[in-house]
mmCIF file of C-alpha atoms and ligand atoms in Angstrom:
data_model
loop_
_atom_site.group_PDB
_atom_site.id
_atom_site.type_symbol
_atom_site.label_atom_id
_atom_site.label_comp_id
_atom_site.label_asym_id
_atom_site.label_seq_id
_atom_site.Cartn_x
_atom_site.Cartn_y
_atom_site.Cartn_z
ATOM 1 C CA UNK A 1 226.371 159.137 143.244
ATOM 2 C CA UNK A 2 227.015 159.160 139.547
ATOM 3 C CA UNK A 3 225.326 162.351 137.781
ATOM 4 C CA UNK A 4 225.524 160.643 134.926
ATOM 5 C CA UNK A 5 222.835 158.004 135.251
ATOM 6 C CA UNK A 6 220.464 159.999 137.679
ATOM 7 C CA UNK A 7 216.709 158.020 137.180
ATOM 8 C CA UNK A 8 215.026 161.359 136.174
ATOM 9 C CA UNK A 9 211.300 161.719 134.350
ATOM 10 C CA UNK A 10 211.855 163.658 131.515
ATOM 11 C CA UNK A 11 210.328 167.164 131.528
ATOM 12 C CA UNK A 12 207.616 166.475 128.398
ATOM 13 C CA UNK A 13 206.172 163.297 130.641
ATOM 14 C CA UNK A 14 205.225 165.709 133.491
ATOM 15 C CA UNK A 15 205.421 169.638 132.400
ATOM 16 C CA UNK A 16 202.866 168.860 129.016
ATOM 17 C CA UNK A 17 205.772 170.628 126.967
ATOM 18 C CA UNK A 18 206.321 170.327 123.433
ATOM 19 C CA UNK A 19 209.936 170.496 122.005
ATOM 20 C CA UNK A 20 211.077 173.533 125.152
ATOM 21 C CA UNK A 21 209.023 174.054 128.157
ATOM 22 C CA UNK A 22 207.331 177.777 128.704
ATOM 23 C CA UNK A 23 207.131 178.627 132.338
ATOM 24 C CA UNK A 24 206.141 181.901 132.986
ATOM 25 C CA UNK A 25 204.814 184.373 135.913
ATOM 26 C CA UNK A 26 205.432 187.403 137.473
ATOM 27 C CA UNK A 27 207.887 187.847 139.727
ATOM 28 C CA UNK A 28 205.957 188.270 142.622
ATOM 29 C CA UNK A 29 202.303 187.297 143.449
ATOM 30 C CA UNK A 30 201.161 190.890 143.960
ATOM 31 C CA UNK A 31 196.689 190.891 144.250
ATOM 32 C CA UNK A 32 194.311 187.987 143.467
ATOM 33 C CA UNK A 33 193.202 190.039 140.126
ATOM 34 C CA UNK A 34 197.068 190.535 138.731
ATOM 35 C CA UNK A 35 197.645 186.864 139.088
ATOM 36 C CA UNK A 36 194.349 185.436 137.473
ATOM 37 C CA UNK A 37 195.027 188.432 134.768
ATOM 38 C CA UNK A 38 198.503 187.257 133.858
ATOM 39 C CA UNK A 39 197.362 183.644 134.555
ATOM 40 C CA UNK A 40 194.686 184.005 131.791
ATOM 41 C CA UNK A 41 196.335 185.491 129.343
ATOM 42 C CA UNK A 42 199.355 183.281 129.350
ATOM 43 C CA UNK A 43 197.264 180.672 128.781
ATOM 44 C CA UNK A 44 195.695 182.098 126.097
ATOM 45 C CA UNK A 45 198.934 182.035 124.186
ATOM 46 C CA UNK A 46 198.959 178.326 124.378
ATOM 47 C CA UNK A 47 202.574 177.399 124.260
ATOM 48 C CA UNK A 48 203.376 178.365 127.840
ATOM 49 C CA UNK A 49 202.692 175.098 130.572
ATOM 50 C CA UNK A 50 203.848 176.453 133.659
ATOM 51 C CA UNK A 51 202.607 179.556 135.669
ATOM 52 C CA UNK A 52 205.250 181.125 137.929
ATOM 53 C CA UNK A 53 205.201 183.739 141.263
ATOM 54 C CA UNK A 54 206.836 184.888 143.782
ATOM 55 C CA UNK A 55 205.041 184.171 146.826
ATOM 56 C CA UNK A 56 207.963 184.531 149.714
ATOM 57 C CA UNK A 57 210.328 186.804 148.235
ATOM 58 C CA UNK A 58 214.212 186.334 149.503
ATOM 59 C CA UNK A 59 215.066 190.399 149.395
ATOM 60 C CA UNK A 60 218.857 190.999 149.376
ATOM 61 C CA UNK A 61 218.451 193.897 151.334
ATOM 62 C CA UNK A 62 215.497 194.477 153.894
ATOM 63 C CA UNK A 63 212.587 196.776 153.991
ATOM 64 C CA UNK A 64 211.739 195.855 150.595
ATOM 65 C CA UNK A 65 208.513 193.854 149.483
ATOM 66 C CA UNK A 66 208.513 190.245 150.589
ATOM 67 C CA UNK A 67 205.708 188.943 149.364
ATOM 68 C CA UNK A 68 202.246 188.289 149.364
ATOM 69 C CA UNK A 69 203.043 184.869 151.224
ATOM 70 C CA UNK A 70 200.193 181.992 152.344
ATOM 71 C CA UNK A 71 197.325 183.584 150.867
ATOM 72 C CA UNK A 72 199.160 184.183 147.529
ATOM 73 C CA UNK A 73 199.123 180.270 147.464
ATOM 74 C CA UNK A 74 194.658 180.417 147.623
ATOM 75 C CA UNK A 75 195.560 182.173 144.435
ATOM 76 C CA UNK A 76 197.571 180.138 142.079
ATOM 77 C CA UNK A 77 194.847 176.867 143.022
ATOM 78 C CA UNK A 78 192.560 179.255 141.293
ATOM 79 C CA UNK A 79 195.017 179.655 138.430
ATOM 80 C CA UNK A 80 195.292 175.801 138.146
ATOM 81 C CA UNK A 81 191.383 175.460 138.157
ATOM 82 C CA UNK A 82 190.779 178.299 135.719
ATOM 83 C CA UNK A 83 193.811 177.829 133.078
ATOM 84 C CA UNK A 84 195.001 174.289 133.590
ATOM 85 C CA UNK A 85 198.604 175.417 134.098
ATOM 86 C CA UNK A 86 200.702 174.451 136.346
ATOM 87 C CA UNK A 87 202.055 175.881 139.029
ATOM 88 C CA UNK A 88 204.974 176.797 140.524
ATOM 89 C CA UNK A 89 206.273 178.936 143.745
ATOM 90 C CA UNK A 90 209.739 179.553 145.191
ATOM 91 C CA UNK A 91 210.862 177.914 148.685
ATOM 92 C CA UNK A 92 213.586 179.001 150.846
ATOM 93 C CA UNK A 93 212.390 177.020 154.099
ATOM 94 C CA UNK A 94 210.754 173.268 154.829
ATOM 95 C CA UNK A 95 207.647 175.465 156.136
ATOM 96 C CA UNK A 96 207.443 176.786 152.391
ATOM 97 C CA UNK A 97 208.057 173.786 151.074
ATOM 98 C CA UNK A 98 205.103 171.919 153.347
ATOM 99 C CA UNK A 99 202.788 174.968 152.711
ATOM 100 C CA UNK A 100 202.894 174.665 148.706
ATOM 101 C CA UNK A 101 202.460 171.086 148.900
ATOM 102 C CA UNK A 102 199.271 171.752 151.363
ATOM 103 C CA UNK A 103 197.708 173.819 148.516
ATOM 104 C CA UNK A 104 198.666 171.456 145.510
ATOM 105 C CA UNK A 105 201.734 173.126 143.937
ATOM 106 C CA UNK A 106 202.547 171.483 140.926
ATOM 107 C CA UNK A 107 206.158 172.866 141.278
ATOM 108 C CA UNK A 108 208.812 174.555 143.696
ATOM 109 C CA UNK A 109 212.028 175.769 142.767
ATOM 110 C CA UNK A 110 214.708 176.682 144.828
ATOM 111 C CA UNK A 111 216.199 179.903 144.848
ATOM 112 C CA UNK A 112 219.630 181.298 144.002
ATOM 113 C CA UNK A 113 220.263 182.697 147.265
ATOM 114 C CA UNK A 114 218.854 179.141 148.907
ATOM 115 C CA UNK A 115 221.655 177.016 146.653
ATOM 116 C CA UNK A 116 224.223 178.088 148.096
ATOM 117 C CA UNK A 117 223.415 176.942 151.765
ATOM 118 C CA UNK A 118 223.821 173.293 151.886
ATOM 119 C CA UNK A 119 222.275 173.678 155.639
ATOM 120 C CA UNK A 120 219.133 174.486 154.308
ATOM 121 C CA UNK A 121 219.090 173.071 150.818
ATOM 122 C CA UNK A 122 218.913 169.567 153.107
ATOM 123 C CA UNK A 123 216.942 171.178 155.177
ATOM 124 C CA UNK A 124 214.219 171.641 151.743
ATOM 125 C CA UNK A 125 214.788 168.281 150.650
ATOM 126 C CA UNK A 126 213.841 166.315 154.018
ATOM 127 C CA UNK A 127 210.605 168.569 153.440
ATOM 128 C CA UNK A 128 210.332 167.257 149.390
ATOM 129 C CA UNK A 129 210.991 163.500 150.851
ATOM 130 C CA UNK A 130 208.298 160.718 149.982
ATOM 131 C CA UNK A 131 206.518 163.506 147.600
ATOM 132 C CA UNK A 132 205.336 163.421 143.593
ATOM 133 C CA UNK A 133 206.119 167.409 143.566
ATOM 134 C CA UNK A 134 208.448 168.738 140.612
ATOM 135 C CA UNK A 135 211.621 170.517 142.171
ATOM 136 C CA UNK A 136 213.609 173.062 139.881
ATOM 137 C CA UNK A 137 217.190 174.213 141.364
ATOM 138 C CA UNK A 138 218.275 177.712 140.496
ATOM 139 C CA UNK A 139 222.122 178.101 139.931
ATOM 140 C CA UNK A 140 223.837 179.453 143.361
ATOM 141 C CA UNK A 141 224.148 183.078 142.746
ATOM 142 C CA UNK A 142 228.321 182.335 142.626
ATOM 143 C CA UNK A 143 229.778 180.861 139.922
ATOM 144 C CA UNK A 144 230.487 177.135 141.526
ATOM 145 C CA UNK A 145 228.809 174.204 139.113
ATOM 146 C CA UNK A 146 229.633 171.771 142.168
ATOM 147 C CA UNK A 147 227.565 173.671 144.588
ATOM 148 C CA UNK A 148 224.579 173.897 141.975
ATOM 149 C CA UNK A 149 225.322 170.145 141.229
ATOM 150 C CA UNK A 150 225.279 169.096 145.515
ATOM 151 C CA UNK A 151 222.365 171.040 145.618
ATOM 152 C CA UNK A 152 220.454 168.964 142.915
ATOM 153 C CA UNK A 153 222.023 166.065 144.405
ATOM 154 C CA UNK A 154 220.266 166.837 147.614
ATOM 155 C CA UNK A 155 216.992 166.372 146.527
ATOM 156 C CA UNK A 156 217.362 163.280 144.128
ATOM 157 C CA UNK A 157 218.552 161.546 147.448
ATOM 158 C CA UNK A 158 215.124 162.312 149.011
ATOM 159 C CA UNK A 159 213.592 160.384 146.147
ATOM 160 C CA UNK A 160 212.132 163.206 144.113
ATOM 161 C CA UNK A 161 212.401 162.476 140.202
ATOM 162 C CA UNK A 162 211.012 164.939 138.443
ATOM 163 C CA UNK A 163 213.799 167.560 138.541
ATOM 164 C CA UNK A 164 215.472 170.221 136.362
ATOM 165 C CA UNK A 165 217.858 173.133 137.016
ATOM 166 C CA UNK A 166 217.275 176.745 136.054
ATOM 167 C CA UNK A 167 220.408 178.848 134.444
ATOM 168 C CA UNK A 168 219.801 182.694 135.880
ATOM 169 C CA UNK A 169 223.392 183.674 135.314
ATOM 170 C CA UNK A 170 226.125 184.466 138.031
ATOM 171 C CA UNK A 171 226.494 187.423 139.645
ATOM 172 C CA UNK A 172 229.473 190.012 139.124
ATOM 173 C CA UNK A 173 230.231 193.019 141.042
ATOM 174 C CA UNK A 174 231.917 194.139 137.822
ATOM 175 C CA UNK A 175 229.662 196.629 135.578
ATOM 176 C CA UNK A 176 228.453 194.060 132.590
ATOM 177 C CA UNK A 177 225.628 194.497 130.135
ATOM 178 C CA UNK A 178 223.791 191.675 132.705
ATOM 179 C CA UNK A 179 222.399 192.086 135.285
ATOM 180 C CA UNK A 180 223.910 188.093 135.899
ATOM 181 C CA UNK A 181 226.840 186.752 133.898
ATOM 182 C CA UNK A 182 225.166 183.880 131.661
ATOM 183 C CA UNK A 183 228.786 182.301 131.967
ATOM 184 C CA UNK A 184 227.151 179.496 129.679
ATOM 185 C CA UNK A 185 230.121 176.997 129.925
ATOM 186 C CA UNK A 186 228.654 176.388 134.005
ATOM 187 C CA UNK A 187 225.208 174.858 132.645
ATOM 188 C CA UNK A 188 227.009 173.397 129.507
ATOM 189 C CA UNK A 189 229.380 171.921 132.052
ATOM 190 C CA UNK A 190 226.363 170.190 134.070
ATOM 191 C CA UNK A 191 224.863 168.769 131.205
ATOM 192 C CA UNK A 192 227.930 167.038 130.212
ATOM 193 C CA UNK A 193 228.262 165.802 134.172
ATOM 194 C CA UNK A 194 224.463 165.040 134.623
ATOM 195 C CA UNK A 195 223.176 164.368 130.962
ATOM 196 C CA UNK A 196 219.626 163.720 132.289
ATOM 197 C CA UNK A 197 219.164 166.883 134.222
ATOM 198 C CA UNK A 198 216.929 169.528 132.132
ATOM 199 C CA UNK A 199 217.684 172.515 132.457
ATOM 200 C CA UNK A 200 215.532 175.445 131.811
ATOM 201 C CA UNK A 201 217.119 179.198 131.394
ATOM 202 C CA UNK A 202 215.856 182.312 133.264
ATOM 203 C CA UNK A 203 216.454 185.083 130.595
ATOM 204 C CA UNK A 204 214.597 187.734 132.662
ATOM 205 C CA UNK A 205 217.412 187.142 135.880
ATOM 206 C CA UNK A 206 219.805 187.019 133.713
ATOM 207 C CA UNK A 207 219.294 190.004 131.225
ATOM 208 C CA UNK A 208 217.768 192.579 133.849
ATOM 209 C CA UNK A 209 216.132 194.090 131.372
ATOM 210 C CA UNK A 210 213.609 193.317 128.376
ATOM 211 C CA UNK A 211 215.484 194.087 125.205
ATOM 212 C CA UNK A 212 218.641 191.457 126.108
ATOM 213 C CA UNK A 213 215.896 188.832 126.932
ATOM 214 C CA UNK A 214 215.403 187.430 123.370
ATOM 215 C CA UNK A 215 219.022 187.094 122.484
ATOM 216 C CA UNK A 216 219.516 184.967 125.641
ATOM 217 C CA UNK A 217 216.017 183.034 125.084
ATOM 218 C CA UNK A 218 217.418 182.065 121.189
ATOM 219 C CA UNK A 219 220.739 181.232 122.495
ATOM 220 C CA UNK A 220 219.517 178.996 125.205
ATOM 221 C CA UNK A 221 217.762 176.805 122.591
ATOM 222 C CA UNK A 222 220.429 177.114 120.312
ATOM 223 C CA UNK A 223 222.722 175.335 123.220
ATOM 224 C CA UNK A 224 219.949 172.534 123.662
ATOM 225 C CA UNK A 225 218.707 173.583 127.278
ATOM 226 C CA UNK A 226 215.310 172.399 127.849
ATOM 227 C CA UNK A 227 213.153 175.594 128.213
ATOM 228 C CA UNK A 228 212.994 179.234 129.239
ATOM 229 C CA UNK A 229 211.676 180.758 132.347
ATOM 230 C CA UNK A 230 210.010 184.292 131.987
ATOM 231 C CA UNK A 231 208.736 186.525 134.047
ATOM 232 C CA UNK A 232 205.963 188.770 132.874
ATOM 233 C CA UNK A 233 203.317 191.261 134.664
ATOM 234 C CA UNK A 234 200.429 192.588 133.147
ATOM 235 C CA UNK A 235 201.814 196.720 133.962
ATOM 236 C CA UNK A 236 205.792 195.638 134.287
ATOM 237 C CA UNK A 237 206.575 199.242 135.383
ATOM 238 C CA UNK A 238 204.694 199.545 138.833
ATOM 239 C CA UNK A 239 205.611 196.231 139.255
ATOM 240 C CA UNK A 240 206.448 195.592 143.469
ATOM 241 C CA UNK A 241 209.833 193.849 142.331
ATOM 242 C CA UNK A 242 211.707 193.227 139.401
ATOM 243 C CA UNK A 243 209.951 195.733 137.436
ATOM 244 C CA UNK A 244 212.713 196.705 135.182
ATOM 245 C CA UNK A 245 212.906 193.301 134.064
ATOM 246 C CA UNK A 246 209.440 192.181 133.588
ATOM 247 C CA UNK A 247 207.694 192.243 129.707
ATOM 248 C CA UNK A 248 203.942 191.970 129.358
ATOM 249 C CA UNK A 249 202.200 188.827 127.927
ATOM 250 C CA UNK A 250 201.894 190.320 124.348
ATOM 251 C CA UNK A 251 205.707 191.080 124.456
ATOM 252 C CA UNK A 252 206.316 187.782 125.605
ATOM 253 C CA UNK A 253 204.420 186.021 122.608
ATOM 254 C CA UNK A 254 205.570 188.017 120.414
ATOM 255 C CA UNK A 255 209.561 186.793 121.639
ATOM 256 C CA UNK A 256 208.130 183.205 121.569
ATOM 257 C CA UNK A 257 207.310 183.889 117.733
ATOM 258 C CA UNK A 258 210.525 185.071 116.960
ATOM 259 C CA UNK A 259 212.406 182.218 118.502
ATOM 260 C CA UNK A 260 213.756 179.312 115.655
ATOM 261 C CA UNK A 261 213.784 175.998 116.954
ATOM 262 C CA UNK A 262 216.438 174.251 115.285
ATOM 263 C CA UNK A 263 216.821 170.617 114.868
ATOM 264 C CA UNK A 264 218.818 168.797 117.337
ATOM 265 C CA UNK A 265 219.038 165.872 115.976
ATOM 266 C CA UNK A 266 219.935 165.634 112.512
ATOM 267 C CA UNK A 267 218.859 162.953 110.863
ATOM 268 C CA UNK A 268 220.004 160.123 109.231
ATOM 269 C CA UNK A 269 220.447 161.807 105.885
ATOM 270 C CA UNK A 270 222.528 164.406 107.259
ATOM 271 C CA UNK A 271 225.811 163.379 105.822
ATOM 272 C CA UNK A 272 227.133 167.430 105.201
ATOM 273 C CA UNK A 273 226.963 167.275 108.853
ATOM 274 C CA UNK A 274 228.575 163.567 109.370
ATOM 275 C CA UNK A 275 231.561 164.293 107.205
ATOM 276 C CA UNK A 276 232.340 167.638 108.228
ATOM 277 C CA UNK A 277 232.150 166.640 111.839
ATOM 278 C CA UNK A 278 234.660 163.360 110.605
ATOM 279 C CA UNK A 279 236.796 166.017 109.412
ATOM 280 C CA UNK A 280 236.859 167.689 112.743
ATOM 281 C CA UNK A 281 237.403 164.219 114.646
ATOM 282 C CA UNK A 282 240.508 163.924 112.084
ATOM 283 C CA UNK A 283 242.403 167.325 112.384
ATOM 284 C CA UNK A 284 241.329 167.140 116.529
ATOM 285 C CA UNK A 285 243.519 163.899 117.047
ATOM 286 C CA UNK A 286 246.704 165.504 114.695
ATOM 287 C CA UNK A 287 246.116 168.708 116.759
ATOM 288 C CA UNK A 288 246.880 166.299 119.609
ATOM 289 C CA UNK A 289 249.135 164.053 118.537
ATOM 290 C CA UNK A 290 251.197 167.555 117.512
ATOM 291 C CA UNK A 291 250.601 168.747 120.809
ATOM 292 C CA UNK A 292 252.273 165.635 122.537
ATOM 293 C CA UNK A 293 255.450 165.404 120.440
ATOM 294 C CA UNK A 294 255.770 169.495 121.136
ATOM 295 C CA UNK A 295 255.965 168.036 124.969
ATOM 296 C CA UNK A 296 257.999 165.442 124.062
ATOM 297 C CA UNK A 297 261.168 168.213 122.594
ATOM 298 C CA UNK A 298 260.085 170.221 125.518
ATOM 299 C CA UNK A 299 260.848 167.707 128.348
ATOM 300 C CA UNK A 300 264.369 166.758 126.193
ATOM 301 C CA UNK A 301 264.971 170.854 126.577
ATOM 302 C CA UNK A 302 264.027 170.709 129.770
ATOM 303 C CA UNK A 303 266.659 167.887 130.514
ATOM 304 C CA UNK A 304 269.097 169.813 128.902
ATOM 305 C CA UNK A 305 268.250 172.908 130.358
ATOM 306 C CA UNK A 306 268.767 171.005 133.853
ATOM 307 C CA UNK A 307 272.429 169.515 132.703
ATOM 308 C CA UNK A 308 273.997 173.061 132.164
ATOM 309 C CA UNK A 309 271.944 174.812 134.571
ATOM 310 C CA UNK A 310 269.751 176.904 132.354
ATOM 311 C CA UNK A 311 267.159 178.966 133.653
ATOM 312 C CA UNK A 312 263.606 177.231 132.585
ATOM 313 C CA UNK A 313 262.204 180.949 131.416
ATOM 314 C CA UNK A 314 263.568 182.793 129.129
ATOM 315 C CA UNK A 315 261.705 185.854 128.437
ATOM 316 C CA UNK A 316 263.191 187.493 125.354
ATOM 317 C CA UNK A 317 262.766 184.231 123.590
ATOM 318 C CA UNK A 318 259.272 183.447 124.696
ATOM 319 C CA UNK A 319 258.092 186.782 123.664
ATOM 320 C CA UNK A 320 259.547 186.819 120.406
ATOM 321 C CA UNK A 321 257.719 183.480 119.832
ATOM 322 C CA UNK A 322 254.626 184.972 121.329
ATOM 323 C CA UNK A 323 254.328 188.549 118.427
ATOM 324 C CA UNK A 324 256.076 185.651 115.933
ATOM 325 C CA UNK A 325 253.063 182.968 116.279
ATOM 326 C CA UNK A 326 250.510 185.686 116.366
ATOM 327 C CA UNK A 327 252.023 187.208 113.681
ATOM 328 C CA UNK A 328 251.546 183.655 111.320
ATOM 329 C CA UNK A 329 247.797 183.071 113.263
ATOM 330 C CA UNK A 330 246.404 186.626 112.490
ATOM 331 C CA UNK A 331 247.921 185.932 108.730
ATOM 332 C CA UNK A 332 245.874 182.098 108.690
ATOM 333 C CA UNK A 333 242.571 184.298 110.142
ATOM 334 C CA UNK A 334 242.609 183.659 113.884
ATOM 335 C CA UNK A 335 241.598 185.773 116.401
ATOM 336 C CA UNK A 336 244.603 187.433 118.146
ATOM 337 C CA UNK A 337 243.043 186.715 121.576
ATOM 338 C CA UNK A 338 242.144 183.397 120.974
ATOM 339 C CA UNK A 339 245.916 182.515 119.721
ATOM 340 C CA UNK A 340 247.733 184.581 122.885
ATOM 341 C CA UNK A 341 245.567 182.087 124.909
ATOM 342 C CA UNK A 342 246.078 179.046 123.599
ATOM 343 C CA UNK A 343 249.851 179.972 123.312
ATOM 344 C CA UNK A 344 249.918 180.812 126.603
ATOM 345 C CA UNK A 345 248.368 177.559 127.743
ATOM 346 C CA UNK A 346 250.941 175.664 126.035
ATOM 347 C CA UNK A 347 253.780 178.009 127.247
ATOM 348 C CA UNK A 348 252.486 177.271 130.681
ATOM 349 C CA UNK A 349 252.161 173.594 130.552
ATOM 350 C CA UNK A 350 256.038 173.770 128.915
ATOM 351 C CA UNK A 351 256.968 175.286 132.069
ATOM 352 C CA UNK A 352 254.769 172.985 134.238
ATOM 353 C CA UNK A 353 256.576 169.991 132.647
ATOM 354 C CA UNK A 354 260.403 171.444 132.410
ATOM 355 C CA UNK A 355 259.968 172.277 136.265
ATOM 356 C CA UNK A 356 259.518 168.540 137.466
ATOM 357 C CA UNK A 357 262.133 167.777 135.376
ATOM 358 C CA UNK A 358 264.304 170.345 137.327
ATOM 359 C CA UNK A 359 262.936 168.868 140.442
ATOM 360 C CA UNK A 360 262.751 165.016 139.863
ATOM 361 C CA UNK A 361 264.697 164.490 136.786
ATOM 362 C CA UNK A 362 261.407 163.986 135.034
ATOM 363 C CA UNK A 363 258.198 165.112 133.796
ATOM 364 C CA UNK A 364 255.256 163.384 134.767
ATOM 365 C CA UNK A 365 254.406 161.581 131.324
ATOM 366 C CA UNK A 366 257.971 161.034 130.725
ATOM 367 C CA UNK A 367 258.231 157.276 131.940
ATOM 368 C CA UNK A 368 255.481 156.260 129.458
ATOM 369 C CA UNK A 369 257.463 157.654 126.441
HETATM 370 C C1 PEP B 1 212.864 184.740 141.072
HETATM 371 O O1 PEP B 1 212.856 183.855 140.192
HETATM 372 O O2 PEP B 1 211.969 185.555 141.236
HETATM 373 C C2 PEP B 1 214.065 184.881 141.923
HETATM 374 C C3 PEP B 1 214.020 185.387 143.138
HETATM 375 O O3 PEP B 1 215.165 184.525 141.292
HETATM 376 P P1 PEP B 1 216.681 184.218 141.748
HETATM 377 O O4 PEP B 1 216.619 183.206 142.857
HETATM 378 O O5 PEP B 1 217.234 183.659 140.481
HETATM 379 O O6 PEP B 1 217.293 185.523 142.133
HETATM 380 MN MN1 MN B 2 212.417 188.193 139.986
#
């Protein structure tokens, strides 16, 4: 299957979004009256489409709070007759799964802890199969774009169209400011495999806490994803889960009103843009072209290297050419970390290259000039 030319409905023709789709809820579905409180005041602020909870709560550890379960579900029809949101509930099993679609769930998404298991992400999608419901796929709690990819994979094969993923960062057992790694080159990396698939971002999972959520909301939009996903309780601090996380809806408008939507296409007129980004094409193919003709002097080292039975490494030189080039980049106004990367990319792929010619008598590109 080619991610690249999945058949998907875009999100606008089935969420009612604008330019970025608002789905918000609490985390879990705690009493009737919290959930037709939050309900109703989150459609009061008028820019938010999608109402969100917990009903069947996947708990890392046990004894904690699993949710409110089947009659939770009595509750968000309510919310869809009183508000005219949507709605939307987690599954982790095909009993879930038939459950919400019994009670006319708009939308289930699939948890974090759920994308990982292939077993039961099929298990989901022969549920989903021959049904109109919207499916959202959380990112697997590990940082693995293939296993979030397979598991949106899964469910396209069962038919279902309207799809997204959701970004809620990757967890570390390092100490970060997150409480999940937004490691945004994973969801930048499935856009450029599956162009098609929105994908909305889960500030709240992946800041832990309130005050990091707007810088993550603004960035998300600022990298083109399709929409945020925030969870928000009417009295966040005696919340059953997630409480440190959670932001009423007031704070939650008021983040929405911050946010600037900036133009993602720029139009026709735009030519600042065009020629700077010409310029860029330009200096890209010298950097290149550079790049290949170092190779090229390194494979004829290499050679020569190999003839008088030179070691391929030789450290004093390599780091005097490392404090030397970092030395000229600091002076040009380049990051010192940045240049002892890409230095040591190149040095690397010098090696890479002068090995095979140990080996074979030739680098790999060699033949072709
Ligand atoms: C949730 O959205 O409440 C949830 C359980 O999230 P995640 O699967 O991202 O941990
Ligand atoms: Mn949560």
């Amino acid at each position: 299957m080619d991610c690249k030319d999945l058949d998907i409905v875009p999100l606008k023709h089935w969420a009612g979004s604008g330019d970025y789709l608002v789905m918000a809820g609490p985390c879990s579905a705690e009493s009737r009256e919290q959930i037709l409180e939050t309900a109703t005041q989150l459609a009061h602020d008028g820019r938010v489409s999608i109402f969100r909870a917990g009903i069947w709560k996947p708990r890392t550890r046990p004894g904690a709070f699993e949710g409110m379960g089947d009659a939770a579900l009595e509750w968000m029809a309510e919310v869809k007759s009183l508000t005219g949101l949507l709605t939307a509930v987690e599954v982790g099993t095909p009993e879930h799964v038939e459950a919400a679609l019994k009670h006319g769930i708009d939308v289930v998404w699939i948890g974090a802890r759920t994308t990982v298991n292939p077993f039961i992400v099929k298990e989901i999608a022969e549920a989903l199969r021959g049904t109109e419901i919207a499916v959202m796929v959380k990112n697997p709690v590990n940082p693995d774009p293939n296993l979030w990819m397979g598991a949106i994979e899964r469910v396209y094969q069962v038919g279902i169209r309207r799809l997204a993923g959701i970004h809620r960062g990757f967890y570390f057992f390092k100490k970060s400011p997150w409480r999940n790694a937004p490691m945004w080159e994973i969801p930048i990396e499935l856009k450029r495999i599956c162009p098609r698939i929105p994908i909305i971002t889960d500030p709240s999972h992946i800041s832990g806490k309130p005050e990091l959520i707007p810088g993550i909301a603004q960035k998300s939009l600022d990298l083109e994803m399709d929409g945020l996903m925030i969870e928000v309780h009417p009295d966040p601090v005696n919340a059953l889960t997630d409480s440190a996380q959670q932001i009423t809806p007031a704070v939650l408008s008021e983040i929405l009103n911050s946010l600037k939507l900036r133009s993602r296409q720029p139009s026709s007129f735009d030519d600042t843009l065009e020629r700077l980004r010409l310029e860029i094409d330009k200096l890209d193919q010298e950097l290149l072209e550079i790049l290949a003709r170092r190779m090229n002097i390194i494979d004829e080292i290499g050679l020569y290297k190999k003839e008088k039975s030179i070691t391929i490494l030789q450290l004093k030189r390599w780091r005097q050419m490392l404090s030397e080039r970092i030395e000229t980049g600091t002076s040009l106004g380049l990051e010192e970390e940045f240049l002892t990367q890409i230095l040591q990319l190149v040095h690397e792929e010098s090696i890479r290259r002068q090995q095979l010619i140990m080996d074979n008598g030739r680098s790999n590109q060699t033949s072709k000039g």
